[in-house]
Coordinates of C-alpha atoms in Angstrom, one line a residue:
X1 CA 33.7 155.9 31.7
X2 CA 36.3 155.4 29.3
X3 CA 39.0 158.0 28.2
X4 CA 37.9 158.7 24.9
X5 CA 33.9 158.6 25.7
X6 CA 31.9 161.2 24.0
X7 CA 30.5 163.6 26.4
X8 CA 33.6 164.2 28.2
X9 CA 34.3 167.7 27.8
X10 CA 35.8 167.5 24.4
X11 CA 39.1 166.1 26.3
X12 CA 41.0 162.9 25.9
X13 CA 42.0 161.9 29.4
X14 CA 44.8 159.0 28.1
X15 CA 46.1 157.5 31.7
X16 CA 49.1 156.1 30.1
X17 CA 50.7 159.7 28.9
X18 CA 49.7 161.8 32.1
X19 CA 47.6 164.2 30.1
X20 CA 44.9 164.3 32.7
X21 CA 42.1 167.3 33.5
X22 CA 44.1 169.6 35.1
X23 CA 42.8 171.6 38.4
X24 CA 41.9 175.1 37.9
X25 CA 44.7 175.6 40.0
X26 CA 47.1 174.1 37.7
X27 CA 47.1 170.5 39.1
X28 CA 46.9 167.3 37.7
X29 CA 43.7 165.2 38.4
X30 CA 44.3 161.9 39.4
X31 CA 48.1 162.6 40.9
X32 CA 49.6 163.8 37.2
X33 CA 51.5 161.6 34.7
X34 CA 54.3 160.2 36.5
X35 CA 52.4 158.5 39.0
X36 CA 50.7 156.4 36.7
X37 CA 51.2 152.8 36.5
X38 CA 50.4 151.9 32.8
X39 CA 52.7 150.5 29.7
X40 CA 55.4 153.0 28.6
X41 CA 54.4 154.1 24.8
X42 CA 57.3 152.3 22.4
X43 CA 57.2 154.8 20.0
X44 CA 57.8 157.9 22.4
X45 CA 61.4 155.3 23.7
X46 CA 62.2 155.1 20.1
X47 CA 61.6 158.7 19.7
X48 CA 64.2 159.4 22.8
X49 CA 66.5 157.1 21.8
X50 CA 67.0 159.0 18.4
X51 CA 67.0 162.4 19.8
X52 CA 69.6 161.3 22.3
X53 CA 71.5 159.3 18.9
X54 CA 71.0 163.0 17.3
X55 CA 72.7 165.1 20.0
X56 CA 75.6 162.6 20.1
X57 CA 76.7 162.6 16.8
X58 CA 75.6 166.3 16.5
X59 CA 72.1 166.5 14.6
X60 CA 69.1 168.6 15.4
X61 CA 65.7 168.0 16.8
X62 CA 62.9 168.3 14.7
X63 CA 59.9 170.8 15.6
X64 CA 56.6 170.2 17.2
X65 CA 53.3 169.1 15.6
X66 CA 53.3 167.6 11.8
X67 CA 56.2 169.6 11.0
X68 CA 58.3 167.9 13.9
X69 CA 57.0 164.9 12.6
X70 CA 58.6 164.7 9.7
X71 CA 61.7 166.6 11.3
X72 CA 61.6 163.5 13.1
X73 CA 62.0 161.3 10.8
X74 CA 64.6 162.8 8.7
X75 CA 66.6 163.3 11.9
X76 CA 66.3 159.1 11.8
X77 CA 67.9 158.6 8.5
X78 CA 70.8 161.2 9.1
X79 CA 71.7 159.4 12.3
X80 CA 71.7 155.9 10.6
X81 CA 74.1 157.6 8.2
X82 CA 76.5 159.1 10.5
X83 CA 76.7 155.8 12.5
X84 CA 77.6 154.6 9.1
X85 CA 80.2 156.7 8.7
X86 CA 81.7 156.2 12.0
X87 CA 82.0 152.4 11.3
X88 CA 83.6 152.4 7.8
X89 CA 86.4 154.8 9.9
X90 CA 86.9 153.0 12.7
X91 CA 87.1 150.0 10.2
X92 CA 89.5 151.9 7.8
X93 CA 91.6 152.6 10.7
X94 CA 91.8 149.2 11.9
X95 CA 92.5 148.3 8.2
X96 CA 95.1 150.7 7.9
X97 CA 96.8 149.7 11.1
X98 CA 97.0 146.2 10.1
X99 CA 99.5 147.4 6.8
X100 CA 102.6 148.1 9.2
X101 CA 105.2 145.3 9.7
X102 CA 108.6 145.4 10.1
X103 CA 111.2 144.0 8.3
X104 CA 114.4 142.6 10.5
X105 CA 118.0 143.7 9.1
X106 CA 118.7 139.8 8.0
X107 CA 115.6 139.6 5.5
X108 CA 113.6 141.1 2.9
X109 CA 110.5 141.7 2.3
X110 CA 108.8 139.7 -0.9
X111 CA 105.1 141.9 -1.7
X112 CA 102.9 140.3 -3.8
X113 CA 100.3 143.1 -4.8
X114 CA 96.4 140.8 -5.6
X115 CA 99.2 137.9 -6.3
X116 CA 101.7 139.3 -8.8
X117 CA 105.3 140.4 -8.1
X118 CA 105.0 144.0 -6.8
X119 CA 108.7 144.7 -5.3
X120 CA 110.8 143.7 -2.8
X121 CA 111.7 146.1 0.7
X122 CA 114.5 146.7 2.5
X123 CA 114.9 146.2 6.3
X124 CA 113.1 149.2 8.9
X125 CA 109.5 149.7 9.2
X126 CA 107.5 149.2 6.3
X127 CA 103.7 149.4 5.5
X128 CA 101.2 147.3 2.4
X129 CA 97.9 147.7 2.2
X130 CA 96.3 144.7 3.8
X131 CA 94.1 142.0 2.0
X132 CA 95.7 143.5 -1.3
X133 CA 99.0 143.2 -0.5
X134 CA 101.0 140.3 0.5
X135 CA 104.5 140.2 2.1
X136 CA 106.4 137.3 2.4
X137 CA 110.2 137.3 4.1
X138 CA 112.9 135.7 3.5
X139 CA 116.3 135.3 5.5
X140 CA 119.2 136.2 3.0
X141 CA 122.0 135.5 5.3
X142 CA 120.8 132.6 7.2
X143 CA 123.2 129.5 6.1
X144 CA 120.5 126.9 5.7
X145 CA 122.2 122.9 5.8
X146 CA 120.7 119.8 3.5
X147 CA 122.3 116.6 3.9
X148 CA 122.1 113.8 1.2
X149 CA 123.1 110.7 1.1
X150 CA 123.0 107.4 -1.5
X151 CA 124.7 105.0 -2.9
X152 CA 126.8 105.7 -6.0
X153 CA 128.6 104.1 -9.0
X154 CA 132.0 105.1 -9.6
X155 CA 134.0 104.5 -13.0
X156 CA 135.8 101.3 -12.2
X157 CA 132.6 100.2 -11.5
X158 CA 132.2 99.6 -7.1
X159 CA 129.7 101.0 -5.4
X160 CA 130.7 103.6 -2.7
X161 CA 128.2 105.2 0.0
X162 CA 128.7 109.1 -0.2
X163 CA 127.2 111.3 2.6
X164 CA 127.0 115.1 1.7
X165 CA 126.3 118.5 3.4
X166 CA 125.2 121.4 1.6
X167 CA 125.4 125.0 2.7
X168 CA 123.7 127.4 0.5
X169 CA 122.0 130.6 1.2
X170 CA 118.9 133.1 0.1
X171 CA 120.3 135.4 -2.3
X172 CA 117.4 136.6 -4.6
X173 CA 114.4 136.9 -2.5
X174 CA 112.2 137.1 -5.5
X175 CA 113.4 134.1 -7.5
X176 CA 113.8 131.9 -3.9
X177 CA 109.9 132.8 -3.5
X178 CA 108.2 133.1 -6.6
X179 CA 110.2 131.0 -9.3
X180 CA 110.3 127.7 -7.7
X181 CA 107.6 125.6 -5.7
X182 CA 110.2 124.2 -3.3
X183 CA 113.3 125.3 -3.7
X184 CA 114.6 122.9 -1.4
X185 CA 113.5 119.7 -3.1
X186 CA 114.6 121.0 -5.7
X187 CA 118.0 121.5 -4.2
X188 CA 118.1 118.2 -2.7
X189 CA 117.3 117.0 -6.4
X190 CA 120.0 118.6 -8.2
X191 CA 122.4 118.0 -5.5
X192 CA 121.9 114.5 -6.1
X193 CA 122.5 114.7 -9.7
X194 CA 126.0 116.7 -9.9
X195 CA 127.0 114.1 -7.1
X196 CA 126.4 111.2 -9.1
X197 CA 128.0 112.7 -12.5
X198 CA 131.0 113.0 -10.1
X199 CA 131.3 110.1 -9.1
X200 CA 130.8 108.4 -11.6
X201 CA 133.8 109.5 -13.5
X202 CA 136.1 109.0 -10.1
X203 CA 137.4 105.9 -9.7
X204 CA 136.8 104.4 -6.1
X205 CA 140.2 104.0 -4.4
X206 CA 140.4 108.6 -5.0
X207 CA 136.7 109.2 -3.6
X208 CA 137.9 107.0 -0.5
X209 CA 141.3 108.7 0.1
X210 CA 142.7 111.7 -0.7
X211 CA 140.2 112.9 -3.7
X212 CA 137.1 114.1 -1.3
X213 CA 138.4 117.4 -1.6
X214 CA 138.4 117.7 -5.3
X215 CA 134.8 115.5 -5.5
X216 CA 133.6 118.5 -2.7
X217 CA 134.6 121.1 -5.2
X218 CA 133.5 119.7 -8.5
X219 CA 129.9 119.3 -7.1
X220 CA 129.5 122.5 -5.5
X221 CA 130.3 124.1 -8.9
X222 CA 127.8 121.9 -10.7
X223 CA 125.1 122.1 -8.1
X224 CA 125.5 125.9 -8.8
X225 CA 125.1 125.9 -12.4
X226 CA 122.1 123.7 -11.6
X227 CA 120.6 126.3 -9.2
X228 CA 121.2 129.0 -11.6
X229 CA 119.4 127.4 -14.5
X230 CA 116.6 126.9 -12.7
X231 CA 116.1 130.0 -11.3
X232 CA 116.2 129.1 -7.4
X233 CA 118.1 132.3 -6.2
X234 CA 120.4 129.8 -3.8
X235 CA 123.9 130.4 -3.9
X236 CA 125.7 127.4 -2.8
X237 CA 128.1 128.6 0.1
X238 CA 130.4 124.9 0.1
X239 CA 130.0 121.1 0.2
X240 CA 131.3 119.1 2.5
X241 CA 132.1 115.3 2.1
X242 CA 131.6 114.0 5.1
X243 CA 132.2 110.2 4.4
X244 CA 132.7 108.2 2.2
X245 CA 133.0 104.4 2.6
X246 CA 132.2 101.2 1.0
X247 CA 129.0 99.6 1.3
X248 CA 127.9 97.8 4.9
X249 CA 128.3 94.3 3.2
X250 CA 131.5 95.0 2.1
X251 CA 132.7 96.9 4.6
X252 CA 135.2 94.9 6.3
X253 CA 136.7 93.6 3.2
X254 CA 137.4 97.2 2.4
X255 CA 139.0 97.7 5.6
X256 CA 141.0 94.8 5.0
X257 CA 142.4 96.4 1.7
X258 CA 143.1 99.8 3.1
X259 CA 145.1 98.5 6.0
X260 CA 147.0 96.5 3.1
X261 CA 147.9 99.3 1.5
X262 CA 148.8 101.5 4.1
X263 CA 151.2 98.8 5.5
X264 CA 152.4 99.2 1.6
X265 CA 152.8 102.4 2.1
X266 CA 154.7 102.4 5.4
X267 CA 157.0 99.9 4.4
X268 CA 157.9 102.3 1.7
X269 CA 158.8 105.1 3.7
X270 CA 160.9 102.8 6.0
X271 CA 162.7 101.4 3.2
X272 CA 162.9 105.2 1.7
X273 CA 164.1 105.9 5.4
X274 CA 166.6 103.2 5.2
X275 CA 168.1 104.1 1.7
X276 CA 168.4 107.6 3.3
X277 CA 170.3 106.9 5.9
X278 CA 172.6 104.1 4.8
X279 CA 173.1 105.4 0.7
X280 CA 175.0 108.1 2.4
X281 CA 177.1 106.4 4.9
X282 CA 178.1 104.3 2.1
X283 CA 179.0 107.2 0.4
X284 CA 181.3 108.1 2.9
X285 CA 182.9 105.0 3.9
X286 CA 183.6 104.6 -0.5
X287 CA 185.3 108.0 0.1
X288 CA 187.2 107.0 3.0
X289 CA 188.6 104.3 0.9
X290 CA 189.3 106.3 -2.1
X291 CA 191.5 109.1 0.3
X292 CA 192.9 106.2 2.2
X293 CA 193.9 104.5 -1.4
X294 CA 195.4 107.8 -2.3
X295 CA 197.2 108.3 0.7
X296 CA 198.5 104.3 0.8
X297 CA 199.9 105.3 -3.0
X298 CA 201.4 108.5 -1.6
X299 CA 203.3 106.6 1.2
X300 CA 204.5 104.0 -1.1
X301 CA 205.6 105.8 -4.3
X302 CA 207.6 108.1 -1.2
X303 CA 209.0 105.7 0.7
X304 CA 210.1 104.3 -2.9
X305 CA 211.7 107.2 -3.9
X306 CA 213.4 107.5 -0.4
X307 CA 214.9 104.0 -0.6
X308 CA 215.7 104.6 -3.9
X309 CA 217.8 107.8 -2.9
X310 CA 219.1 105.7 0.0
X311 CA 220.4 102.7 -2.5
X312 CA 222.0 105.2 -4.8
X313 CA 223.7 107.0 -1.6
X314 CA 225.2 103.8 -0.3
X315 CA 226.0 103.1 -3.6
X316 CA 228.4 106.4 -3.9
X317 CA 229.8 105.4 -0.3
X318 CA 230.3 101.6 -1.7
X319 CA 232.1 102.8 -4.4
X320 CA 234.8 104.8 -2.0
X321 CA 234.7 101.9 0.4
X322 CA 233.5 99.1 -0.3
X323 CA 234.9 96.8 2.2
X324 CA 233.6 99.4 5.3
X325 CA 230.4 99.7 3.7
X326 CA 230.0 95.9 3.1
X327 CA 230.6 95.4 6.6
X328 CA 228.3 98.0 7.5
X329 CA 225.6 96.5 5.3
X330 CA 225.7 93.1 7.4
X331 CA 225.7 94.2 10.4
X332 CA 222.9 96.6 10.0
X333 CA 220.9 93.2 8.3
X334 CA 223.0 91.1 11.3
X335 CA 221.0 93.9 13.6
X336 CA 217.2 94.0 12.1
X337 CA 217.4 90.4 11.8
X338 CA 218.5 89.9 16.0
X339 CA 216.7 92.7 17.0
X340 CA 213.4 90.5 18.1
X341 CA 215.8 87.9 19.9
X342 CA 216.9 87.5 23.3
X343 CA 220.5 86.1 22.4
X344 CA 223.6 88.1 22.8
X345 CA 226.4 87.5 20.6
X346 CA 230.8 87.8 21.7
X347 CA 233.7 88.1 20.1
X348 CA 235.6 86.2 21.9
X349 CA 238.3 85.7 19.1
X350 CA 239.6 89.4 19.7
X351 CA 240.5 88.2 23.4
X352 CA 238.9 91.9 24.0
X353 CA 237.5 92.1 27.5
X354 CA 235.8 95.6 26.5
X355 CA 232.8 94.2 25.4
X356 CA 229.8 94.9 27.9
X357 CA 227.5 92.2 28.6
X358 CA 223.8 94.0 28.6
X359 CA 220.9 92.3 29.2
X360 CA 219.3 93.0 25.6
X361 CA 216.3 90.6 26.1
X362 CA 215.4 92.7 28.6
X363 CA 215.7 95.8 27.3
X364 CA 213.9 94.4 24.2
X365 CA 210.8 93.1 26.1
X366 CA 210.9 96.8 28.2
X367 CA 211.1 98.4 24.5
X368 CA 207.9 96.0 24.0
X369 CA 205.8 97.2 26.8
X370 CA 203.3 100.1 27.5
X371 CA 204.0 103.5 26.7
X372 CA 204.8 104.4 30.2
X373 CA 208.2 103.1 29.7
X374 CA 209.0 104.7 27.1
X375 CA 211.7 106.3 28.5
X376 CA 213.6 102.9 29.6
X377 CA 212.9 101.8 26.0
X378 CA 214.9 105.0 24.8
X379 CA 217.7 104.0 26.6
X380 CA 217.8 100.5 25.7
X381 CA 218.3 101.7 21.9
X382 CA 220.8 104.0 22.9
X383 CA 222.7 101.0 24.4
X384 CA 222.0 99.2 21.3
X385 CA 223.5 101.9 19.5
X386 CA 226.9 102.3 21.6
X387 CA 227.1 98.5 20.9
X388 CA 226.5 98.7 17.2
X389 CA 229.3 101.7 17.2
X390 CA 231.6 99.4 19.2
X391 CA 231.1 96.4 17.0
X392 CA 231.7 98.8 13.8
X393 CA 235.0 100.2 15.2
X394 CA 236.4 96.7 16.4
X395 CA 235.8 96.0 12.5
X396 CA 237.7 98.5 11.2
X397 CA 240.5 98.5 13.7
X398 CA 240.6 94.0 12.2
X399 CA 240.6 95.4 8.7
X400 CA 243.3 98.3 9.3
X401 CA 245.0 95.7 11.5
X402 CA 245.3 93.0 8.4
X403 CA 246.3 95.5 5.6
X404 CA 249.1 96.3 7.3
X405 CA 250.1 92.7 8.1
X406 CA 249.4 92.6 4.2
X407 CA 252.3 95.4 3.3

């Protein structure tokens, strides 16, 4: 009979919930609820699903009968809520979390709040509301390098090939960022520009030698006034030049003209050298000559005025005696003129044996020789000398003798 049949005692006997007849002693009929092997009701798990929803996030059960019912219900809706609720924090947190960043002691922090410039942060920990905010950093003391090359025109009209490096730097976060689209093309731009104005009012033979230095400076100053007109926030740190040559097709023809002129150059310092070094010996051997003139004028104009003095003193002595002196005058000439001959005069008139024979030639030759024998050659004119005084007295004792054969 089924469980709902009329005539059953005015009692549903549903097998699926257990509510069976009971016994009069309290049992179930048919082995109770539990044991039965029927579809579980969906609407009794959905029911104990939400009541266990309830008691975890805190809400009540609702009462038996029609009130429960709609306690029931209401009890639904509250949990949906609270589930809600729980997202959107668990969300907000994840949200907030997100915000935190930190900013490294080289850079700076660019935040753009829904795409417009909000401000720029420091270095430490810093936090932005995500999705609204945007940071972007930038490295301010990071030396960044762009290298450019080309091919220029210089004022006497040659072509030269320049090779450039650039060193510039970060310095306004905000402008770097938000004023330019690329602020390293438009570097690399402008750097080409000043570059060519300088060099083209340098003439080639300067950019090639010794002017790279002042072509380095006069670009980096107009490559910074470039900068700073348009609003780039890069400060130019230095340029180097770090060649500069002719072009390939040309280049040994160049090289062909430098050497030239640096064996120009070399020859000029050796002839500089030269004029150095020999305008000053002449110098000295002109001054030799002048001090050697003087002295040669010194000797002569003394000498002069000691044979004058001499003349004029045999002149007084003539003047008392002139025959002694006239005798004295020839045989001093007698004796400078035989002095460099190896023949010996006698008087062999005077029948005098007195006379000495000496071997003047000699002595002479000895008086010639090395100055080791200088002491032989002393003696020698000593002999001379006692012969000259010999010769003199024999002279006087003829001229005594025939002035008084006279009286």
């Amino acid at each position: 009979m089924a469980w709902n049949e009329p005539g059953g005692n005015g009692k549903n006997h549903d097998p699926w919930s257990g509510g069976g007849d009971k016994n009069p002693g309290g049992g179930k009929r048919n082995g109770g609820g539990n044991n039965d092997q029927g579809p579980p009701d969906l609407d009794e798990a959905l029911q104990k699903l939400q009541d266990r929803l309830n008691g975890l996030f805190g809400s009540k059960k609702g009462g038996s009968g029609g009130t429960g019912g709609t306690g029931s219900s209401g009890g639904g809706k509250g949990g949906s809520f609270t589930l809600v609720g729980i997202v959107a924090v668990l969300a907000l947190v994840v949200w907030a979390g997100m915000g935190f960043y930190t900013v490294d002691q080289q850079e700076r922090g660019v935040v753009l709040r829904l795409g417009k410039f909000h401000t720029v942060v420091n270095p430490g920990l810093q936090w932005n509301p995500p999705i609204i905010d945007e940071v972007n950093l930038v490295n301010v003391t990071q030396v960044r390098i762009h290298d450019h090359r080309a091919l220029m025109l210089t004022e006497d009209e040659n072509i030269v090939d320049v090779d450039i490096s650039v060193q510039y730097v970060a310095e306004n976060p905000e402008f770097f960022t938000l004023k330019v689209r690329n602020p390293e093309v438009s570097l690399g731009q402008a750097s080409e520009a000043a570059l060519r104005q300088v060099v083209g009012g340098s003439d080639m033979n300067s950019i090639l030698t010794e002017g790279r230095q002042v072509m380095a400076i006069s670009v980096q100053e107009r490559l910074q006034r470039h900068m700073d007109n348009y609003e780039t926030g890069i400060r130019i740190s230095g340029v180097n030049v770090r060649n500069a040559q002719a072009p390939s097709q040309v280049q040994d023809a160049f090289d062909d003209v430098i050497k030239a002129r640096e064996d120009e150059q070399r020859s000029k310092n050796e002839a500089e050298a030269y004029a150095n070094s020999v305008v000053p010996e002449a110098r000295g051997n002109a001054q030799r000559m002048f001090e050697e003139a003087s002295a040669y004028r010194e000797e002569v104009v003394a000498r002069a005025n000691g044979e004058t003095q001499r003349f004029l003193a045999l002149l007084t002595e003539y003047r008392q005696a002139p025959d002694v002196t006239r005798e004295r005058l020839y045989i001093d000439m007698m004796q400078n003129v035989l002095t460099n001959t190896p023949k010996v005069l006698m008087d062999v008139e005077s029948g005098s044996n007195n006379v000495m024979f000496l071997p003047l030639d000699k002595l002479m030759e000895q008086q010639r020789g090395t100055s080791g024998a200088s002491a032989r050659s002393s003696s020698a004119e000593m002999n001379l000398r006692q012969l000259n005084d010999q010769v003199t007295e024999q002279a006087r004792n003829r001229q005594a003798g025939s002035l008084r054969e006279g009286r």
